[in-house]
Amino acid sequence: MNETVKTIIPAEPISVPVEGMTCASCVRRVEVAAGRVPGVAASSVNFATKKLTVEPADGFSAKTLVAAVKKIGYEVAPQTITLAAHSLKGVDDAVRLKAVLEAAPTTVNVDVNLQSGAVTIENIGGARQREVLVETARLAGFTLTAPAAVGHDHKGHEHSHHAGDEAALKRDVILAAIFTAPLFVLEMGGHLYAPMHHWLMGVIEAQTLYYVYFALATVVIFGPGWRFLKSGFPALAHGAPEMNSLVAMGVSAAYLYSLVTTFAPGLLPDNARHVYYEAATVIVTLILIGRLLEARASGKTGDAIRKLASLQAKTARVERGGQTLDIAPEEVVVGDLIIIRPGERLAVDGEVVEGASYIDESMISGEPVPVEKTVGTHVTGSTINKNGTLKFRATKVGADTMLAQIIRLVEQAQGAKLPIQLLVDRVTALFVPVVIAIAVLTFIAWAMFGPQPAYTFALINAVAVLIIACPCAMGLATPTSIMVGTGRAAQLGVLFRKGEALQALRSAGIVVVDKTGTVTKGRPELTDLLVAEGFERWEVLRLVAAVESRSEHPIAEAIVRAARAEEPLPNPSPQGGGANPAVRTEVDTVAVETQWVSPVSSPRRGEGGPEGRMRGPGLRDAESLPPHPPAATFSPAGRRTQKADLLSISEQPVVFGGKGGFAATITNFESITGYGISATVDGHKVDVGADRFMEKLGLSVAPFADTAQKLGDEGKTPLYAAIDGQLAAVIAVADPLKPSSVHAIKALKAMGIEVAMVTGDNARTAKAIAGQVGIEKVVAEVLPEGKVQAIHDLRQGGKTLAFVGDGINDAPALAEADIGIAIGTGTDVAIESADVVLVGGDLMGVVHAIEMSCATMRNIRQNLFWAFGYNVALIPVAAGALYPAFGIMLSPMVGAGAMALSSVFVLGNALRLKTAKVSA
């Protein structure tokens, strides 16, 4: 039977762990081997994470890639996916299913158990592959599901694998130390303390002692030290030596020389019959200790990823087929209804369909205040439900959730290669062959020109050169700093999507910001309400909001939100008790539940009267809004609980009056294009619109002329309201600044960075906002292509330019800039076009991104200086360069200790980035 099975080529880069890499030379070998595999467009290895990342293209095959890496002496560690196959009718079905799954480009091996229906797949595709494989099987007529058991958790696989490597190193260190200690004490003790040497020679013959040394050394070298031999010599045989080759050659040279002295002394001159068993074993032990310390420090560099992964919920409670089931989060599908109780983490992203509660979203926004969630609002997976029960519909699951995307961005940043790494790679590719050549020349020079015993000196110095050279430190210098630096940045809400941005951002000379949603909140709010003589503030707001509730314009929404936030407070009577019935009666005409929304002016207490009677204190100055709401407490349902007669205001709008409308009678609603809107509310004729609308109605706005001018200069949009044919109020609506914008601009300027604003908004508003935050250079009223041209103009002079934006219209500018920085609360298009993403939407994230770029690059330079300086300085010393002038020779054992500590020093320096200080 012939059939065509559609396979899905992965579009994203694939990262897979590779075992056996020990230095930068290994990195180069794996990259080259993987890059030559058909279907691999590009390959890159991160030595710190020990991961190979490839960009698949047409013809990609995981089997071919794994085989190519194995051929050069390394092992790819694929992930294992277990699924359950249903309705397999026989062996033919099992064979066909196996063939279908093995045809998937990312599959390495498949095992189908016909009796149990279990399907075990070794795959290298990452988190999305479960869904891809299920879909591939479905297209071929098979149904695959997750096994019935709950709790598949692959997130800890890499961590447990790393822990296993550390445990094996610890075992080998202990074993090597046990057998090395007596050998070292007996041999070196006799050299350092003459009486001990004489006593030892009196107790045991020298030849017998050599046999004891041989036995101890053999256990160490072919036990714990076998890892160096089994990797080092094959690499040498393939013509691609690496660090294990240097260790293997040095240890073997000392061991074999000692074997000749022990079992065939006649082959050597009398003055050259020495053993170096202790040097060989101490070298193995010290390097193993260094590897153990390196493994422990390297494990800490991945803390950021593990902390993010630990935020994932362990189970999800879903409603399916009338039943409530607890399943693993990866088994949730789009459309599932999920129930979340107080104190639980949300398993996936979704939309609330039932209930109300407050959600702790600090992991996303960094804000400690819980956010109210009601029907229709979006919820994010891995956030914590505080005090209510919610039911929500899953909209993004698996690798599409916000947490999964954040983890993926951090992993991509940590696996990136900076431009500076390219130079390091070129040097390390030649490093090991050059060291071997230096060792050979050292042996020849000492053997020909050195003092007697010449061969002994030649061996000691050649082995010292091999052992002290450390390509490992050079290989770790850049990736470890990137891992820790990007992890620290992620904690600050800064995600580097591209590694190049991490290096380039430190050189930014000008930062260009969009206005709406970047410097400002991106959502209009009612900021001022000024009423004319004879009108009462709350009644005007009530009537205007009732009319605006029928409009979908953003300005209308801002006015309605403001009205939802205000309700006249109980007013003590002159006798000192009870509420003012007039105020209560007036409020009762509108069904309002006071909610936390955007800050607006508090109503004037004590002003009011019977329904329909409007009186006020006369023309008052515009009331700018308080930056913070007055003190109050809130019930779990979100309603206001009054405290000390103060009004509470919140920043989260909640639907009131059933479906968001006023319980007022609204008739004759009309929208006049280009002018405004009009309606009759509870018998009052209400008109709301621009000044030209008032003029059309025959009303003069002159009483508010000065105020309107002042509001316009502040970047606010003035509107007018007329009630029953009389000018009643001027209303100001504006897109307010984000709280951190002023501080962020000041911080950028303090760093010597020029700041400019490019926006499509009108010039007057743009200049008003720019003036408030301290930006002098403004380019306004430009289309998306105009923003690109503005970037070209601002970049003149060779400055590195970073652009910060959030909207679809910012995508071309984000792509054109040297570094594109997207506000994480913006559109997906903008985020995909950016190099850096600010998760919380705070403009201070730009400052933090630049600070972390500077700190990380400074740390990399320190590591490279140490790694290269160490080798440049100590290799000549090991070769004996100081012996002619000072009689100083470097013992191979000292070289082994120095080599082990050099890698630990680099890792320790990189870990300092975990506590890097940034602007508050």
Tab-separated table of C-alpha atoms in Angstrom, residues 200-340:
chain	number	residue	atom	x	y	z
A	200	LEU	CA	60.981	4.805	53.767
A	201	MET	CA	64.009	3.319	51.979
A	202	GLY	CA	64.786	1.381	55.122
A	203	VAL	CA	61.318	-0.095	55.339
A	204	ILE	CA	60.704	-1.002	51.712
A	205	GLU	CA	62.887	-1.444	48.657
A	206	ALA	CA	62.709	1.190	45.934
A	207	GLN	CA	61.581	-1.298	43.276
A	208	THR	CA	58.802	-2.621	45.480
A	209	LEU	CA	57.734	0.951	46.216
A	210	TYR	CA	57.542	1.594	42.467
A	211	TYR	CA	55.190	-1.389	42.134
A	212	VAL	CA	52.941	0.095	44.812
A	213	TYR	CA	53.015	3.460	43.031
A	214	PHE	CA	52.173	1.728	39.760
A	215	ALA	CA	49.137	-0.020	41.254
A	216	LEU	CA	47.758	3.165	42.820
A	217	ALA	CA	48.361	5.258	39.695
A	218	THR	CA	46.779	2.657	37.405
A	219	VAL	CA	43.569	2.715	39.431
A	220	VAL	CA	43.382	6.527	39.235
A	221	ILE	CA	44.292	6.896	35.553
A	222	PHE	CA	42.146	4.063	34.202
A	223	GLY	CA	39.336	4.645	36.678
A	224	PRO	CA	38.366	8.279	37.311
A	225	GLY	CA	40.845	9.441	34.666
A	226	TRP	CA	39.451	7.222	31.940
A	227	ARG	CA	37.089	10.010	30.844
A	228	PHE	CA	40.103	12.007	29.601
A	229	LEU	CA	41.644	9.090	27.726
A	230	LYS	CA	38.467	7.874	26.001
A	231	SER	CA	37.719	11.349	24.637
A	232	GLY	CA	41.179	12.808	24.188
A	233	PHE	CA	42.907	10.215	22.040
A	234	PRO	CA	40.027	9.655	19.565
A	235	ALA	CA	39.849	13.418	19.043
A	236	LEU	CA	43.601	13.461	18.456
A	237	ALA	CA	43.266	10.588	15.991
A	238	HIS	CA	40.583	12.502	14.069
A	239	GLY	CA	42.959	15.437	13.722
A	240	ALA	CA	40.850	17.664	15.968
A	241	PRO	CA	42.500	17.658	19.409
A	242	GLU	CA	40.742	19.364	22.330
A	243	MET	CA	41.346	19.874	26.046
A	244	ASN	CA	40.901	16.202	26.897
A	245	SER	CA	43.629	15.479	24.349
A	246	LEU	CA	46.042	17.765	26.214
A	247	VAL	CA	45.263	16.105	29.559
A	248	ALA	CA	45.415	12.614	28.062
A	249	MET	CA	48.784	13.305	26.424
A	250	GLY	CA	50.279	14.857	29.545
A	251	VAL	CA	49.065	12.156	31.932
A	252	SER	CA	49.996	9.335	29.546
A	253	ALA	CA	53.489	10.747	28.988
A	254	ALA	CA	54.197	10.863	32.745
A	255	TYR	CA	52.629	7.414	33.274
A	256	LEU	CA	54.431	5.712	30.372
A	257	TYR	CA	57.791	7.220	31.335
A	258	SER	CA	57.265	5.875	34.852
A	259	LEU	CA	56.335	2.444	33.452
A	260	VAL	CA	59.652	2.301	31.591
A	261	THR	CA	61.502	3.238	34.784
A	262	THR	CA	59.579	0.578	36.752
A	263	PHE	CA	59.619	-2.364	34.354
A	264	ALA	CA	62.462	-1.637	31.869
A	265	PRO	CA	64.925	0.675	33.630
A	266	GLY	CA	67.752	-0.478	31.382
A	267	LEU	CA	66.275	1.584	28.539
A	268	LEU	CA	67.100	4.809	30.388
A	269	PRO	CA	70.383	6.313	31.592
A	270	ASP	CA	71.048	5.916	35.324
A	271	ASN	CA	70.467	9.595	36.057
A	272	ALA	CA	67.109	9.565	34.206
A	273	ARG	CA	65.498	6.647	36.082
A	274	HIS	CA	62.731	8.544	37.906
A	275	VAL	CA	59.033	7.875	38.292
A	276	TYR	CA	56.254	10.445	37.898
A	277	TYR	CA	53.246	8.418	39.028
A	278	GLU	CA	52.369	11.065	41.597
A	279	ALA	CA	52.382	13.809	38.940
A	280	ALA	CA	50.022	11.821	36.694
A	281	THR	CA	47.560	11.039	39.516
A	282	VAL	CA	47.622	14.532	41.021
A	283	ILE	CA	46.955	16.018	37.578
A	284	VAL	CA	43.892	13.772	37.154
A	285	THR	CA	42.611	14.538	40.648
A	286	LEU	CA	43.071	18.309	40.427
A	287	ILE	CA	41.439	18.535	37.005
A	288	LEU	CA	38.514	16.458	38.238
A	289	ILE	CA	38.160	18.806	41.212
A	290	GLY	CA	38.181	21.744	38.800
A	291	ARG	CA	35.528	20.059	36.656
A	292	LEU	CA	33.362	19.485	39.743
A	293	LEU	CA	33.633	23.113	40.842
A	294	GLU	CA	32.943	24.179	37.264
A	295	ALA	CA	29.852	21.952	37.081
A	296	ARG	CA	28.482	23.412	40.298
A	297	ALA	CA	29.103	26.996	39.204
A	298	SER	CA	27.810	26.299	35.706
A	299	GLY	CA	24.624	24.897	37.192
A	300	LYS	CA	23.981	28.210	38.895
A	301	THR	CA	24.198	30.084	35.593
A	302	GLY	CA	20.914	28.448	34.544
A	303	ASP	CA	19.021	29.511	37.662
A	304	ALA	CA	16.932	32.036	35.742
A	305	ILE	CA	15.470	29.392	33.419
A	306	ARG	CA	14.795	26.986	36.288
A	307	LYS	CA	13.073	29.687	38.328
A	308	LEU	CA	10.868	30.573	35.376
A	309	ALA	CA	10.052	26.905	34.746
A	310	SER	CA	9.166	26.430	38.432
A	311	LEU	CA	6.357	28.969	38.027
A	312	GLN	CA	4.388	26.534	35.873
A	313	ALA	CA	1.315	25.007	37.534
A	314	LYS	CA	1.591	21.282	38.209
A	315	THR	CA	-2.015	20.404	37.291
A	316	ALA	CA	-5.051	21.938	35.618
A	317	ARG	CA	-8.670	21.345	36.679
A	318	VAL	CA	-10.752	21.163	33.486
A	319	GLU	CA	-14.383	20.498	32.668
A	320	ARG	CA	-14.788	17.868	29.969
A	321	GLY	CA	-17.915	15.932	29.114
A	322	GLY	CA	-19.686	17.053	32.280
A	323	GLN	CA	-16.804	15.884	34.468
A	324	THR	CA	-14.108	17.786	36.341
A	325	LEU	CA	-10.662	16.296	35.741
A	326	ASP	CA	-7.175	17.087	37.059
A	327	ILE	CA	-4.734	16.813	34.161
A	328	ALA	CA	-1.191	17.920	33.347
A	329	PRO	CA	-0.911	21.467	31.920
A	330	GLU	CA	0.583	20.168	28.660
A	331	GLU	CA	-2.615	18.147	28.090
A	332	VAL	CA	-4.847	21.223	28.110
A	333	VAL	CA	-6.151	22.130	24.647
A	334	VAL	CA	-7.493	25.418	23.332
A	335	GLY	CA	-11.149	25.781	24.280
A	336	ASP	CA	-10.955	23.781	27.511
A	337	LEU	CA	-12.862	25.286	30.456
A	338	ILE	CA	-10.579	25.497	33.490
A	339	ILE	CA	-11.620	26.069	37.087
A	340	ILE	CA	-9.190	27.940	39.322
